[in-house]
Short mmCIF file of C-alpha atoms (C1' of nucleotides) in Angstrom, two decimals:
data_model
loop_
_atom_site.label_atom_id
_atom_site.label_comp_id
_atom_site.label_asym_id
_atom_site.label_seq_id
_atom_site.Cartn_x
_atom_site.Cartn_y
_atom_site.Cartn_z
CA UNK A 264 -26.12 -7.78 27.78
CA UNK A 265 -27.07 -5.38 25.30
CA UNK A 266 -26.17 -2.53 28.18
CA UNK A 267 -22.72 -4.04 28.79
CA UNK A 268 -22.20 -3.46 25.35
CA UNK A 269 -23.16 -0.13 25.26
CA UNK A 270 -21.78 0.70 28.50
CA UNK A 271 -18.55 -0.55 26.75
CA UNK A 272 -19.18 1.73 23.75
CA UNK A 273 -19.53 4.68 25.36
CA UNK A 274 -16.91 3.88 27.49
CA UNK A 275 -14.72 3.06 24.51
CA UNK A 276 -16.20 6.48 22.70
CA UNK A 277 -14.96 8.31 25.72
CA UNK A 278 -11.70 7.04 25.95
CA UNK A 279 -11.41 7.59 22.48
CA UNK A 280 -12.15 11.07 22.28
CA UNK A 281 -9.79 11.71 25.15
CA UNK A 282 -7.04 9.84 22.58
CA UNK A 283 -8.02 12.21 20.15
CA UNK A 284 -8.30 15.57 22.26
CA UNK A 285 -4.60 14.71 23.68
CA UNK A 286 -3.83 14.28 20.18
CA UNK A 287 -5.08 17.95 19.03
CA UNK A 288 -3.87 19.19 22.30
CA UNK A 289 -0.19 18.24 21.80
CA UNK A 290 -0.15 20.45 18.32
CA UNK A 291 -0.89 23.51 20.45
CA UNK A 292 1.40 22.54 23.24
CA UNK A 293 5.60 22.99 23.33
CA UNK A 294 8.41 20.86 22.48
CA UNK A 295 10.02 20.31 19.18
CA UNK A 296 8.28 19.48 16.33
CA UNK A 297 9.01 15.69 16.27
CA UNK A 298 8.14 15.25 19.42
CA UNK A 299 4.94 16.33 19.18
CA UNK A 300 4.01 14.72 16.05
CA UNK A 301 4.71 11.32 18.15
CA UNK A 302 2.95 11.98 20.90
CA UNK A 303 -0.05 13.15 18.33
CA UNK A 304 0.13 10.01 16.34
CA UNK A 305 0.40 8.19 19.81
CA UNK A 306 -2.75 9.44 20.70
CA UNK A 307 -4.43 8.21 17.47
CA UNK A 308 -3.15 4.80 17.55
CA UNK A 309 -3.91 4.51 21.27
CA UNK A 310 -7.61 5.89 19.62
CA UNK A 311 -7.48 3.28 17.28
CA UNK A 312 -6.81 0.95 19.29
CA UNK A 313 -9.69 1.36 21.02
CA UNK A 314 -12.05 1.80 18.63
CA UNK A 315 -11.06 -1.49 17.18
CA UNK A 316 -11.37 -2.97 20.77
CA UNK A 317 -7.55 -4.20 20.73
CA UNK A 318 -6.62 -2.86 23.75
CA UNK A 319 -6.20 -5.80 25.49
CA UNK A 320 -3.05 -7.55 26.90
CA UNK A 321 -1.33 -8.49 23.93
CA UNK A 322 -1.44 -4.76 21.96
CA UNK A 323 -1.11 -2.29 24.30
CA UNK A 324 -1.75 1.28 23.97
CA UNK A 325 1.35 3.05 22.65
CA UNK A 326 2.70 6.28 23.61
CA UNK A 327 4.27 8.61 21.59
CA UNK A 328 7.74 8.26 23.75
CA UNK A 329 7.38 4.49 22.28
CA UNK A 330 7.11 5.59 18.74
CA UNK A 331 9.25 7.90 19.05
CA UNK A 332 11.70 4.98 20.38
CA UNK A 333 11.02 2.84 17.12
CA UNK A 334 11.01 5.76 14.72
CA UNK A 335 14.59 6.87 15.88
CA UNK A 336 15.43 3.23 16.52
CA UNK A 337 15.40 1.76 13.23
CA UNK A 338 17.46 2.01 10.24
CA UNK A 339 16.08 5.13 8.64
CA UNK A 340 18.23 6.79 6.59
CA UNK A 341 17.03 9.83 7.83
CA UNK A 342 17.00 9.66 11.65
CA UNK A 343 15.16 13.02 12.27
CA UNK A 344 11.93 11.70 10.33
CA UNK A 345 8.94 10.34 11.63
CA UNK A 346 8.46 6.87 9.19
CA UNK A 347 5.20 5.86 9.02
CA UNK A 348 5.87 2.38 9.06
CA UNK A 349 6.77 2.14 12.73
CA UNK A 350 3.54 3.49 13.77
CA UNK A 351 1.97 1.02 11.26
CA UNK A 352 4.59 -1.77 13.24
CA UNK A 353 3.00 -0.64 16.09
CA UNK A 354 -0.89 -0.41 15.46
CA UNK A 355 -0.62 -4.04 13.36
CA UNK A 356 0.96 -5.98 15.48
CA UNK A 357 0.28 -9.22 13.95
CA UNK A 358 1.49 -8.17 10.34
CA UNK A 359 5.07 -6.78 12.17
CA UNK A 360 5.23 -10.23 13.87
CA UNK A 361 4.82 -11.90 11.07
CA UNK A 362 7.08 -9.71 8.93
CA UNK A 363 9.32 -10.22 11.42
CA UNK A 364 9.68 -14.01 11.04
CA UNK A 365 9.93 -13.97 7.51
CA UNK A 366 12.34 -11.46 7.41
CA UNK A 367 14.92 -14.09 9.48
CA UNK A 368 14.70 -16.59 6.66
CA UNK A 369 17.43 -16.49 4.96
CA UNK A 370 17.08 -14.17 1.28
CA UNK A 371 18.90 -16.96 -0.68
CA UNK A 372 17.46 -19.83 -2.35
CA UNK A 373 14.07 -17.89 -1.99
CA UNK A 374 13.72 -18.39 -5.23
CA UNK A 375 9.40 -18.84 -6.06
CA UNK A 376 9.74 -18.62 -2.22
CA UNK A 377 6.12 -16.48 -1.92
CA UNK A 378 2.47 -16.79 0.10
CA UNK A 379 -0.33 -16.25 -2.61
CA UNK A 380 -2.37 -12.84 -1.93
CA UNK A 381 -5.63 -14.51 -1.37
CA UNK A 382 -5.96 -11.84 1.58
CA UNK A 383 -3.48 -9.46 0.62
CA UNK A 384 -4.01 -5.86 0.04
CA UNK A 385 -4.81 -5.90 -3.93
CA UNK A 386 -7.09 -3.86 -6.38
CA UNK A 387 -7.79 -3.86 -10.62
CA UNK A 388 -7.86 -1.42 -12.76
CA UNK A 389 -9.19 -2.03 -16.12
CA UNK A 390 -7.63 0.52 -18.86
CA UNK A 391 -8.21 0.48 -22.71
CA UNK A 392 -4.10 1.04 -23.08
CA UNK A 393 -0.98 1.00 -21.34
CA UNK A 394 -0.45 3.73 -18.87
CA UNK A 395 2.10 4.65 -17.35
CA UNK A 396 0.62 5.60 -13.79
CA UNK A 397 3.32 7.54 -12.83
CA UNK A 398 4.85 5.50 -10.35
CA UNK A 399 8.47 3.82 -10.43
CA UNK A 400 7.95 0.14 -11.05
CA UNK A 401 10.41 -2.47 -12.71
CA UNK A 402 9.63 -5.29 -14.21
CA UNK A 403 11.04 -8.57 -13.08
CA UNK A 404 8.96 -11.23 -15.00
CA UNK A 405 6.46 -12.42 -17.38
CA UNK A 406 4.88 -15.17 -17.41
CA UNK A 407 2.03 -17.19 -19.95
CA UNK A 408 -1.13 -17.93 -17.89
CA UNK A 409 -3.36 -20.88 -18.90
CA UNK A 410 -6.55 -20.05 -20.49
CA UNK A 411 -5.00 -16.75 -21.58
CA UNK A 412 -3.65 -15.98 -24.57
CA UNK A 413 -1.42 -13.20 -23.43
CA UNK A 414 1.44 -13.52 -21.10
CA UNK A 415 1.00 -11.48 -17.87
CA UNK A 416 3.99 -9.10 -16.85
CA UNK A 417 5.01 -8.67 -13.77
CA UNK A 418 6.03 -5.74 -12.00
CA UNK A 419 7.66 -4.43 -8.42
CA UNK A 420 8.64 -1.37 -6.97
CA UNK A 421 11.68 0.32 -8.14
CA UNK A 422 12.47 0.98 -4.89
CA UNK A 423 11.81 -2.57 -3.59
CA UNK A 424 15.49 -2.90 -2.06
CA UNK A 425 16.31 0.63 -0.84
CA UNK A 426 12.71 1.43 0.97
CA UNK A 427 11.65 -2.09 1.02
CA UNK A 428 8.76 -1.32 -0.35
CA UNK A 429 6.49 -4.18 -1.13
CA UNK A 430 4.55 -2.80 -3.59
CA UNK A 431 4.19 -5.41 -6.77
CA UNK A 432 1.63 -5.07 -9.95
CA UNK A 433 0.47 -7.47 -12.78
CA UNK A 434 -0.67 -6.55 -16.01
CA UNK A 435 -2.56 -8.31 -18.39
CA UNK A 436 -4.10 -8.28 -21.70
CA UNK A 437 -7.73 -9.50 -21.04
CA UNK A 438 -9.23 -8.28 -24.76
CA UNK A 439 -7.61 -7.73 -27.96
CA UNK A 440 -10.54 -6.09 -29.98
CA UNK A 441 -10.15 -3.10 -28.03
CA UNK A 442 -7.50 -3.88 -26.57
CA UNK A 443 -8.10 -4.26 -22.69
CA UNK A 444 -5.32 -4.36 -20.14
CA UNK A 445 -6.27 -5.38 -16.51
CA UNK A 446 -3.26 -4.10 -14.11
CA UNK A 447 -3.67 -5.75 -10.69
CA UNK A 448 -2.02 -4.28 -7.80
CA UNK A 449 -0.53 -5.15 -4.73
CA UNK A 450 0.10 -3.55 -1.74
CA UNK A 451 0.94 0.02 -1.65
CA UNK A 452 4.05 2.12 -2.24
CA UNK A 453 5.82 2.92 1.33
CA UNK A 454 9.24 3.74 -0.74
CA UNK A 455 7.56 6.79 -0.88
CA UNK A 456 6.87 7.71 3.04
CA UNK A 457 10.11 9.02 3.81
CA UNK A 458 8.19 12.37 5.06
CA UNK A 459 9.76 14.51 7.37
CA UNK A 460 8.60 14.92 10.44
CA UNK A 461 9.40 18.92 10.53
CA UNK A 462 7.49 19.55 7.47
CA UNK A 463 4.81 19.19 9.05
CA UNK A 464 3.41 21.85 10.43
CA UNK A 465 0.62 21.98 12.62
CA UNK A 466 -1.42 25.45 11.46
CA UNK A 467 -3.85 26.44 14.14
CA UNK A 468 -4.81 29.61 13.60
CA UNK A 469 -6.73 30.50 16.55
CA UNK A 470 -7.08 28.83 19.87
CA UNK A 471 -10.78 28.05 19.65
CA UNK A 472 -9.84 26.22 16.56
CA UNK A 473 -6.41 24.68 17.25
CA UNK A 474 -9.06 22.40 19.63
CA UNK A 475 -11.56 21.92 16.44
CA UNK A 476 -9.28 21.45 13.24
CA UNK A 477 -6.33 19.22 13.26
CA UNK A 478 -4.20 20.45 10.05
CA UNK A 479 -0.80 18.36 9.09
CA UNK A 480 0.58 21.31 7.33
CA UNK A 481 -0.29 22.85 3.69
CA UNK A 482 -0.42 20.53 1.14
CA UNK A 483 2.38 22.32 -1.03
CA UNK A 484 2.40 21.04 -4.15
CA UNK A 485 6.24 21.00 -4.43
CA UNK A 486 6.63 18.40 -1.78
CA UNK A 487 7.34 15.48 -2.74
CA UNK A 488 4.91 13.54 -0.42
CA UNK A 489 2.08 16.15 -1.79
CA UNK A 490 3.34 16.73 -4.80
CA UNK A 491 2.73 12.66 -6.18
CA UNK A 492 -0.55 13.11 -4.11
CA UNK A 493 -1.81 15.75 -6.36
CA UNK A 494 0.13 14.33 -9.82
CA UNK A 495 -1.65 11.40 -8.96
CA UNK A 496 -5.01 13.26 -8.58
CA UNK A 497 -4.50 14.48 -12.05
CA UNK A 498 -3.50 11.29 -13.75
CA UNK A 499 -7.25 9.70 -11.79
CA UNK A 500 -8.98 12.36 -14.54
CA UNK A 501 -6.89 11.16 -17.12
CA UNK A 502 -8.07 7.24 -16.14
CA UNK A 503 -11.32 8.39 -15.89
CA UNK A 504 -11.98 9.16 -19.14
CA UNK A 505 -10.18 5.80 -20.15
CA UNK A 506 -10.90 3.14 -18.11
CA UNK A 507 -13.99 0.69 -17.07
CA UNK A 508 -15.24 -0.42 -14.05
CA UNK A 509 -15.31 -4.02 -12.85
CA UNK A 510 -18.44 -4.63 -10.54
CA UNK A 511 -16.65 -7.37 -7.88
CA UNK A 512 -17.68 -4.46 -5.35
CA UNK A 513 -19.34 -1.96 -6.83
CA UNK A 514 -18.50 1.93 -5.46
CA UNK A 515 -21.46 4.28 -5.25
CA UNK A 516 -20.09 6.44 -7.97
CA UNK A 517 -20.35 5.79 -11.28
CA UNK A 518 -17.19 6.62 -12.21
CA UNK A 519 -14.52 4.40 -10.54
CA UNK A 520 -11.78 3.16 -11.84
CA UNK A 521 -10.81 0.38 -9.77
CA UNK A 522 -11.97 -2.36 -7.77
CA UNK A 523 -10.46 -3.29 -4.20
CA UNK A 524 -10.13 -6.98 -3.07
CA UNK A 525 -10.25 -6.36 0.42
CA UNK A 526 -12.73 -4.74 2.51
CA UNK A 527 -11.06 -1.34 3.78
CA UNK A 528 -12.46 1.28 2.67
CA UNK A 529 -12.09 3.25 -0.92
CA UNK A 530 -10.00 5.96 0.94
CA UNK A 531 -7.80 3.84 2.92
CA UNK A 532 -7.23 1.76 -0.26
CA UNK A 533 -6.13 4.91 -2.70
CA UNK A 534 -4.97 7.51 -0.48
CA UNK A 535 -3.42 6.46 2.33
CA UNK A 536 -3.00 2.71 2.84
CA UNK A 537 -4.43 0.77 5.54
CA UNK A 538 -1.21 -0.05 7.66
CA UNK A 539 -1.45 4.04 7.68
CA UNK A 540 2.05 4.46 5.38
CA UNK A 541 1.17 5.23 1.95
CA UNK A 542 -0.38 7.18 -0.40
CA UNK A 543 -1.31 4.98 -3.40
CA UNK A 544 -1.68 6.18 -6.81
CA UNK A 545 -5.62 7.42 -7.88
CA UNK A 546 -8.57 6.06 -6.37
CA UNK A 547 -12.36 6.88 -6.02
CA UNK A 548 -13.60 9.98 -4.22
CA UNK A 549 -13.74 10.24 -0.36
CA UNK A 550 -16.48 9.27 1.80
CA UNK A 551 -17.79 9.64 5.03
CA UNK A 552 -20.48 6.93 6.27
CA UNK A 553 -23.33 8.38 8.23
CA UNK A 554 -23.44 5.36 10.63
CA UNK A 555 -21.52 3.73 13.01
CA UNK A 556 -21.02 0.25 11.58
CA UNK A 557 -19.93 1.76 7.79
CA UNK A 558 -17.74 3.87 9.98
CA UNK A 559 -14.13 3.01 9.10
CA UNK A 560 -11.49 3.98 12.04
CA UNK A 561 -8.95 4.17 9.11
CA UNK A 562 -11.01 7.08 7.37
CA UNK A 563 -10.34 8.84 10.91
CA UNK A 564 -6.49 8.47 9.97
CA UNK A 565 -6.60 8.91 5.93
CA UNK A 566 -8.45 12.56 6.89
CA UNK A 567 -5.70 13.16 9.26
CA UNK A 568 -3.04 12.65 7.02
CA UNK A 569 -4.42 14.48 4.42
CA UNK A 570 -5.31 17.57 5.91
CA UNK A 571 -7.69 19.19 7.85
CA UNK A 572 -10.32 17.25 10.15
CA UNK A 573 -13.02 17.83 12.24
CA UNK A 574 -12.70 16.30 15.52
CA UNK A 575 -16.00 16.64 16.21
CA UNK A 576 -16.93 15.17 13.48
CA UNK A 577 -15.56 12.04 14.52
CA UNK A 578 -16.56 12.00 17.59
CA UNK A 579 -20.12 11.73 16.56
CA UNK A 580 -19.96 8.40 15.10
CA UNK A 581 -18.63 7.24 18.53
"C1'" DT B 294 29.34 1.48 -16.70
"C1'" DT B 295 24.91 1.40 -15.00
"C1'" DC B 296 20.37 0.19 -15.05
"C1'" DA B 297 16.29 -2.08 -17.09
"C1'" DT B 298 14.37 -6.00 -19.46
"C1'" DT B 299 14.14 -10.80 -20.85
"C1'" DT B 300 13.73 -15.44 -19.85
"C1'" DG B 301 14.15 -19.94 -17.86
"C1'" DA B 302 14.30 -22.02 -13.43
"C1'" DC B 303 12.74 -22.49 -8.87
"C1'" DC B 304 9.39 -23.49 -5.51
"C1'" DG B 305 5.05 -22.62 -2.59
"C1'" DT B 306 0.19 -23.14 -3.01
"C1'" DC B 307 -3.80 -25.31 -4.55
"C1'" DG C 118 1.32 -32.29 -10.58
"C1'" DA C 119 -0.21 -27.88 -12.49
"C1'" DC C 120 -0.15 -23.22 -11.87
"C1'" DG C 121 1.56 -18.85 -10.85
"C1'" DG C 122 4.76 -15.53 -8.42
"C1'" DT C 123 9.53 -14.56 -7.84
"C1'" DC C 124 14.47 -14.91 -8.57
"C1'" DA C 125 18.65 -14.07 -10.91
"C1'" DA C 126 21.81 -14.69 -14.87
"C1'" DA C 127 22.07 -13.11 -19.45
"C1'" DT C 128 21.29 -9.57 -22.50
"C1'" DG C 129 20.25 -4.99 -24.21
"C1'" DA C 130 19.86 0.01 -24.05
"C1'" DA C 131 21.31 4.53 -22.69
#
DNA sequence: TTCATTTGACCGTC
DNA sequence: GACGGTCAAATGAA
């Protein structure tokens, strides 16, 4: 028993590398530029896949020919980038189901028409004022809570309607004497994933290491995909110095800011969001678990999309 | 005129 | 039935 499994680890481990290799491979290999950037991200969600032992009947492994399909199939308004999203579709194929079905109800009369986030994708942040964290939000309501005596004001993304992005927030007064304002987020920002595909260069700069490093490009300040990346690294000083730490699941830094509900991990939560679309606003520092079960597949990902990665690094842990 | 905020109503969940 | 999240008309600000 306890060899099947194995066997089936290492089996998985090898299968997984392979993902990964074709992945690094394709950077170093012809075609155009979007092209290869699906069949690379192919690769990783096929790798994903495996590692979360979902290859079976229902999810099947995806090539990058099929992500290209959905990326150029949908309703972008920019054809010629890659969107995130669809690969996100495509690796959760549960939430995109379920999306799916909600998304043919009809929009009127929806009115309080909502499933509470026991299991969402939400996080706190504790600050001693109002901050503005630099993202575009809008408020749409406010509300008086029981047991509170400040009303709570609600919040979505500015660009709810034109990137459907779900991202929502909640802030709350918790303390008057100092005042304490507990912001609860939800979901991440995808309005903000229009990234295009040929920006993204793949910089190898030798063959020994085009096999080693996988690089998405410099991460150019001026762009705007990097560029509220780094803003948001500075504004994470500015909250350090400023905010408290709630202890629902305490980080192993002293220093955080915020507290996840959910149990991806810190980097997945902050920098790029578990369904692999967004980079969310500040968040605690990386982190790399020495062991296989604290290994988290999305870190593989979130290191991927932020720059550069060593393969073998990941290929340890398998 | 456009866009953001306010506010009461609606309605799903507990 | 209470609570809380969302909607949308009314209102205000730029």
């Amino acid at each position: 028993m306890e060899w099947s499994w194995l066997e089936s680890v290492l089996s998985s481990g090898e299968r997984v590398k392979e993902e990964l290799m074709q992945g690094a491979c394709f950077g170093g290999g012809g075609g155009s530029a979007e092209g290869l950037v699906d069949k690379i991200l192919g690769s990783f969600a096929n790798a994903l896949l495996i590692l979360n032992g979902k290859e079976s009947d229902d999810q099947k492994l995806v090539s990058g020919d099929q992500i290209q399909g959905i990326s150029s199939g949908g309703g972008s308004a920019d054809s010629s980038s890659w969107d995130a999203n669809h690969t996100a579709a495509v690796i959760k194929s549960e939430d995109f189901d379920e999306e799916s079905c909600k998304s043919a109800s009809t929009f009127k009369d929806r009115r309080g028409s909502y499933k509470r986030r026991k299991t969402s994708h939400s996080w706190t942040r504790d600050t001693l004022t109002l901050t503005d964290d630099g993202l575009g939000w809008r408020k749409y309501g406010q509300k008086r809570i029981l047991n509170s005596k400040h009303s709570r004001n609600y919040y979505r993304c500015t660009h709810k309607f034109e990137h459907s992005c779900k991202a929502t927030k909640y802030v709350q007064q918790i303390q008057d004497h100092p005042p304490m304002f507990r912001t609860t987020y939800h979901d991440n920002h995808t309005c903000r994933d229009y990234l295009k595909a040929s920006e993204l260069v793949l910089d190898c700069t030798s063959p020994r290491e085009s096999s080693k490093f996988i690089r998405f490009g410099d991460t150019k300040q001026d762009h705007p995909f990097f560029s509220s990346f780094t803003s948001v690294r500075k504004e994470e000083l500015v909250f350090k110095e400023e905010s408290i730490i709630k202890e629902e699941k305490p980080p192993t830094s002293d220093d955080h800011v915020m507290t996840s509900h959910d149990n991806h991990s810190w980097l997945c939560d902050y920098l790029v969001s578990p369904d692999l679309t967004t980079f969310e606003s500040s968040g605690p520092p990386s982190r790399f678990s020495s062991t296989l079960d604290e290994f988290d597949h999305e870190d593989v990902i979130s290191r991927l999309m932020i720059g550069s990665f060593d393969l073998d690094e990941v290929l340890q842990y398998i």
